[in-house]
Short mmCIF file of C-alpha atoms in Angstrom, two decimals:
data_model
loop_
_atom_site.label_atom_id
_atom_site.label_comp_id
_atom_site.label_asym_id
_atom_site.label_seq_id
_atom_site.Cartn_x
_atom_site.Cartn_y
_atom_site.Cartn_z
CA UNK A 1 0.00 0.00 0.00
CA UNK A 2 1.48 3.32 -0.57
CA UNK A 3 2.24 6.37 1.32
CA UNK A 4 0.50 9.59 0.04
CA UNK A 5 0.94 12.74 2.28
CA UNK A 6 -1.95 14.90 1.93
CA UNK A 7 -1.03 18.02 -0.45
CA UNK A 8 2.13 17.14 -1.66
CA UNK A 9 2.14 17.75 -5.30
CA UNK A 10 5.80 17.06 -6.44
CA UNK A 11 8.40 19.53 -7.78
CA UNK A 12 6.90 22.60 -9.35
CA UNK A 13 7.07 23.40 -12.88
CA UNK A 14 9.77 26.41 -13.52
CA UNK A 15 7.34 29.01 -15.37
CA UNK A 16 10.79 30.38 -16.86
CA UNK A 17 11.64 29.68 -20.62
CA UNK A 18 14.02 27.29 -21.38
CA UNK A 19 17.55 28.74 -22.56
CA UNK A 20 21.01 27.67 -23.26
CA UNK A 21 23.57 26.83 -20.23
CA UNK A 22 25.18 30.04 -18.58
CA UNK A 23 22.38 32.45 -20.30
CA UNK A 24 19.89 35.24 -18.76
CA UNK A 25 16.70 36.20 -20.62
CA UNK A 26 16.53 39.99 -21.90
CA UNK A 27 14.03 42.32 -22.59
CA UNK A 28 16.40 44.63 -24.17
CA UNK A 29 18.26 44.27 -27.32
CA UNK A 30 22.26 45.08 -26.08
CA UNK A 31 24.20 46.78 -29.32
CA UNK A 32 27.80 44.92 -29.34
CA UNK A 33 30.15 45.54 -32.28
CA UNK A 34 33.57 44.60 -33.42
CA UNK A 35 34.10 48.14 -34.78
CA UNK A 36 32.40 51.31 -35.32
CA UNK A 37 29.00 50.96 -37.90
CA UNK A 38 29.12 51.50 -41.46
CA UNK A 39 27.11 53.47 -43.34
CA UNK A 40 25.69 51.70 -46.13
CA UNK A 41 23.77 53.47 -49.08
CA UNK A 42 21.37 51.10 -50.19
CA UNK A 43 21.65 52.47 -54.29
CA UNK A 44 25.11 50.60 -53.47
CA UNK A 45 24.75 48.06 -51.41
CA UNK A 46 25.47 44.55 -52.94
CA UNK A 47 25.06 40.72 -51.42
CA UNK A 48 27.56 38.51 -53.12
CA UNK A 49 28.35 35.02 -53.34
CA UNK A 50 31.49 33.48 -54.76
CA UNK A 51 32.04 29.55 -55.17
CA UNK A 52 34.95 28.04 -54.66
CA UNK A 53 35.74 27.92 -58.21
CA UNK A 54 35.37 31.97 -58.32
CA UNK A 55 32.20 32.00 -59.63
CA UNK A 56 29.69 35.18 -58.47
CA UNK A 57 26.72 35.20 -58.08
CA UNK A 58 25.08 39.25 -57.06
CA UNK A 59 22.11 40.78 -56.13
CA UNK A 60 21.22 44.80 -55.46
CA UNK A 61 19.06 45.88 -52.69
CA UNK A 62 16.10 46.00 -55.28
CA UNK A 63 16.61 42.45 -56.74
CA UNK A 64 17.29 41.25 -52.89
CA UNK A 65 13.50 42.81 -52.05
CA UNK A 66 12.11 41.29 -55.12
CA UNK A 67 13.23 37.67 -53.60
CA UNK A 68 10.20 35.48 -51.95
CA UNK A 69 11.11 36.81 -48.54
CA UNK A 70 10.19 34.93 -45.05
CA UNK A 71 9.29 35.79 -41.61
CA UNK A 72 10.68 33.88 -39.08
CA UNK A 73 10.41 34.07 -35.28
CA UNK A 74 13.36 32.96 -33.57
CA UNK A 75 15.04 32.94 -30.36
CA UNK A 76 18.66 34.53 -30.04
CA UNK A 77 21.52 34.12 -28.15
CA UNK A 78 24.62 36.08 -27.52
CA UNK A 79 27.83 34.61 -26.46
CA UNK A 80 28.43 37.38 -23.94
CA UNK A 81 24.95 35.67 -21.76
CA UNK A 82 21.74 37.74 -22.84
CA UNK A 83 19.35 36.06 -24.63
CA UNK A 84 16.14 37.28 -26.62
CA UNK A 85 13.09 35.13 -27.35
CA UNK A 86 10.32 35.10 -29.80
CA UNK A 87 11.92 37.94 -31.83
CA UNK A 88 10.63 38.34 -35.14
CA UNK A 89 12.41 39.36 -38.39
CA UNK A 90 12.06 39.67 -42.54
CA UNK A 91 14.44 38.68 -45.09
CA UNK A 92 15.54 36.26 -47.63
CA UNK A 93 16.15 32.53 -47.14
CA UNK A 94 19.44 31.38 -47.63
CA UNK A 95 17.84 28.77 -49.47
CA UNK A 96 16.41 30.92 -52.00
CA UNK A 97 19.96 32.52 -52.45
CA UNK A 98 21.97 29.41 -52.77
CA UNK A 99 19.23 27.73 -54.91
CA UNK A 100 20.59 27.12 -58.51
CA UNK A 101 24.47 27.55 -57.39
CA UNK A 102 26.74 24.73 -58.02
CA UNK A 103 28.98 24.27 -55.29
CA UNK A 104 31.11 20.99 -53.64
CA UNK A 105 31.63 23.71 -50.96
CA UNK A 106 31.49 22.63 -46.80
CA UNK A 107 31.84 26.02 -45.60
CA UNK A 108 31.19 29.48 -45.26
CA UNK A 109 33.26 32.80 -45.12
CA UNK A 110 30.65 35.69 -44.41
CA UNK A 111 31.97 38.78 -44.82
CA UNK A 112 30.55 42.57 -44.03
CA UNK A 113 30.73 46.07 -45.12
CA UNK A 114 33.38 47.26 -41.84
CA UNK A 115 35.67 44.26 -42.61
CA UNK A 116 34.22 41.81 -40.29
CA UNK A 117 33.74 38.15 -40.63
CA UNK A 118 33.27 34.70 -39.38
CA UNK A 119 32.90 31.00 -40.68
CA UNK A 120 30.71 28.26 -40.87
CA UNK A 121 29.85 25.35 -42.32
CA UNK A 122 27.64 25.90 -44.90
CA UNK A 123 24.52 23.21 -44.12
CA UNK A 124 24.09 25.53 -41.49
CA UNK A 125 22.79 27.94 -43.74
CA UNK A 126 20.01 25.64 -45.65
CA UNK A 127 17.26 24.06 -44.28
CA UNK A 128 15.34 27.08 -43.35
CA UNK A 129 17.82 27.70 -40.57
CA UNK A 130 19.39 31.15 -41.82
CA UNK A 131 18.23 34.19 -43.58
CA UNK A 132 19.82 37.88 -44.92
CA UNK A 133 17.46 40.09 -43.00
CA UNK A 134 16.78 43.61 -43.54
CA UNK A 135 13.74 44.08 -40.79
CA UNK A 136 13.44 43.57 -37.45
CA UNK A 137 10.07 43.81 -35.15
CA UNK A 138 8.63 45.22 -38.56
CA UNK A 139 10.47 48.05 -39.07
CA UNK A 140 13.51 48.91 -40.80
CA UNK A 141 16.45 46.87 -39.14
CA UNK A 142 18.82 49.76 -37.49
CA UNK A 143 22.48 50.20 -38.29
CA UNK A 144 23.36 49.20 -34.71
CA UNK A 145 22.13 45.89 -35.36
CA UNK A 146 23.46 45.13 -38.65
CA UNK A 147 21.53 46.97 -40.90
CA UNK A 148 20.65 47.32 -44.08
CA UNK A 149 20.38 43.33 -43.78
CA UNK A 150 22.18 41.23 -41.48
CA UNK A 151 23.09 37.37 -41.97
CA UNK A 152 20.79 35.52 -39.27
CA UNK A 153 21.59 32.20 -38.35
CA UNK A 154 19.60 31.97 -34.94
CA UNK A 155 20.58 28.34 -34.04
CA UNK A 156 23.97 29.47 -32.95
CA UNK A 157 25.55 32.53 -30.97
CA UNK A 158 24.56 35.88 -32.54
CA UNK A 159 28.14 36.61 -33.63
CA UNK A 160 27.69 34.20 -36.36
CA UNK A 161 25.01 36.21 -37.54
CA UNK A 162 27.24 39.03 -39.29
CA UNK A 163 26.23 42.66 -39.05
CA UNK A 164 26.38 44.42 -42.47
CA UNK A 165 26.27 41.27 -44.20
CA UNK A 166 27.88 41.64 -47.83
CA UNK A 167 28.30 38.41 -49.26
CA UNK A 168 29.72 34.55 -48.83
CA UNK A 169 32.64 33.01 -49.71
CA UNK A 170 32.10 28.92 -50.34
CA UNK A 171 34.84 27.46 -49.09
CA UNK A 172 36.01 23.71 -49.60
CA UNK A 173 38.32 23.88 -45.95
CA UNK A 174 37.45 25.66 -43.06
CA UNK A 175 38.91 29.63 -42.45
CA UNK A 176 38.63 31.32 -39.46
CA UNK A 177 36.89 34.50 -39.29
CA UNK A 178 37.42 37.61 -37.19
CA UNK A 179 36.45 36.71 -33.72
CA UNK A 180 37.45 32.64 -34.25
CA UNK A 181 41.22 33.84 -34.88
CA UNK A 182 41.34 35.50 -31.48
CA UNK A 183 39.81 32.32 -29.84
CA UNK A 184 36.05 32.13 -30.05
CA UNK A 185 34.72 28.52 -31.16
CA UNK A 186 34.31 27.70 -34.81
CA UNK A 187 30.66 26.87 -34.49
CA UNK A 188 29.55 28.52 -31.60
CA UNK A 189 26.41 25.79 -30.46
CA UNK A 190 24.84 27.77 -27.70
CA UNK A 191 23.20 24.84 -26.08
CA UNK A 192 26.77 22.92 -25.84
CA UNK A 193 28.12 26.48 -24.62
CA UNK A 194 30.82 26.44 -27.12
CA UNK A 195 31.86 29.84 -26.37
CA UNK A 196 35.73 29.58 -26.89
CA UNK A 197 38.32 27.15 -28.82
CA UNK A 198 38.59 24.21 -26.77
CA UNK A 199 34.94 24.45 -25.60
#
């Protein structure tokens, strides 16, 4: 026969969200930047994506817009602790940008007007996992965050997703981008905390 003592209704249910290891939930959306922001005329601004063979492949702000674009609501994380949930962005599939380009490539060199970059592999961009956004929270995505479009891969820290995104380099090895070569991980998995080389 068991025991039951009267009112005892196990461990309570955390009505917190569930994040990554080591992470605190913001309201705010903290502005952290390699360098000072870029200004970025949009009659000039240019997304570009070279193969491995050399091959490029451009579009213009105009042809970028023109692109079936996507609205995804995702979760991000930062690698310095903050993270932001359910926020909600537009922009163009990587998918839809990659579509049509032949490639043996396994990785990714993004690059951005200000001379930042970082690396990844490159099935991290399909899938539906990563977009080129140019809104955020339905307005006009701000130069502090990135814009005119930023890359957004939400899935991993938020300094994979590169401010001032201006193209992709397909890579067929692995090449470390800005903050990697002064010892962040390569892939940056927020859920494994893989913060730093060695991580």
């Amino acid at each position: 026969m068991g025991i039951v003592s009267p009112g005892f209704q196990g461990r309570p249910r955390s009505s917190e969200p569930a994040l990554p290891p080591g992470q605190y939930l913001t309201q705010d959306f903290p502005v952290l930047s390699a360098g000072p922001t870029p200004k970025v005329p949009l009659d000039s601004w240019e997304f570009v994506i070279t193969t491995e063979t050399g091959a490029e492949y451009r579009w213009s702000w105009s042809e970028l817009m023109s692109l079936p674009q996507e609205t995804p609501k995702v979760d991000i994380h930062c690698v310095t602790r903050w993270s932001k949930l359910g926020t909600t962005w537009q922009g163009v599939s990587l998918d839809t940008l990659l579509d049509g380009i032949d490639t043996d490539a396994a990785y990714v060199l993004a690059h951005s007007y200000g001379g930042y970059s970082t690396n990844l592999p490159l099935d991290d961009l399909r899938g539906g996992r990563a977009w080129v956004a140019h809104t955020f929270e339905g307005g006009d995505l701000p130069a502090e965050h990135g814009g005119p479009a930023r890359l957004l891969v939400p899935h991993l820290y938020f300094w994979k997703s590169a401010k001032w995104v201006r193209g992709l380099r397909l890579m067929s090895t692995d090449q470390q981008g800005f903050w990697e070569t002064a010892g962040y991980h390569d892939y940056g998995d927020p859920w494994r905390e893989q913060r730093y080389q060695g991580d």
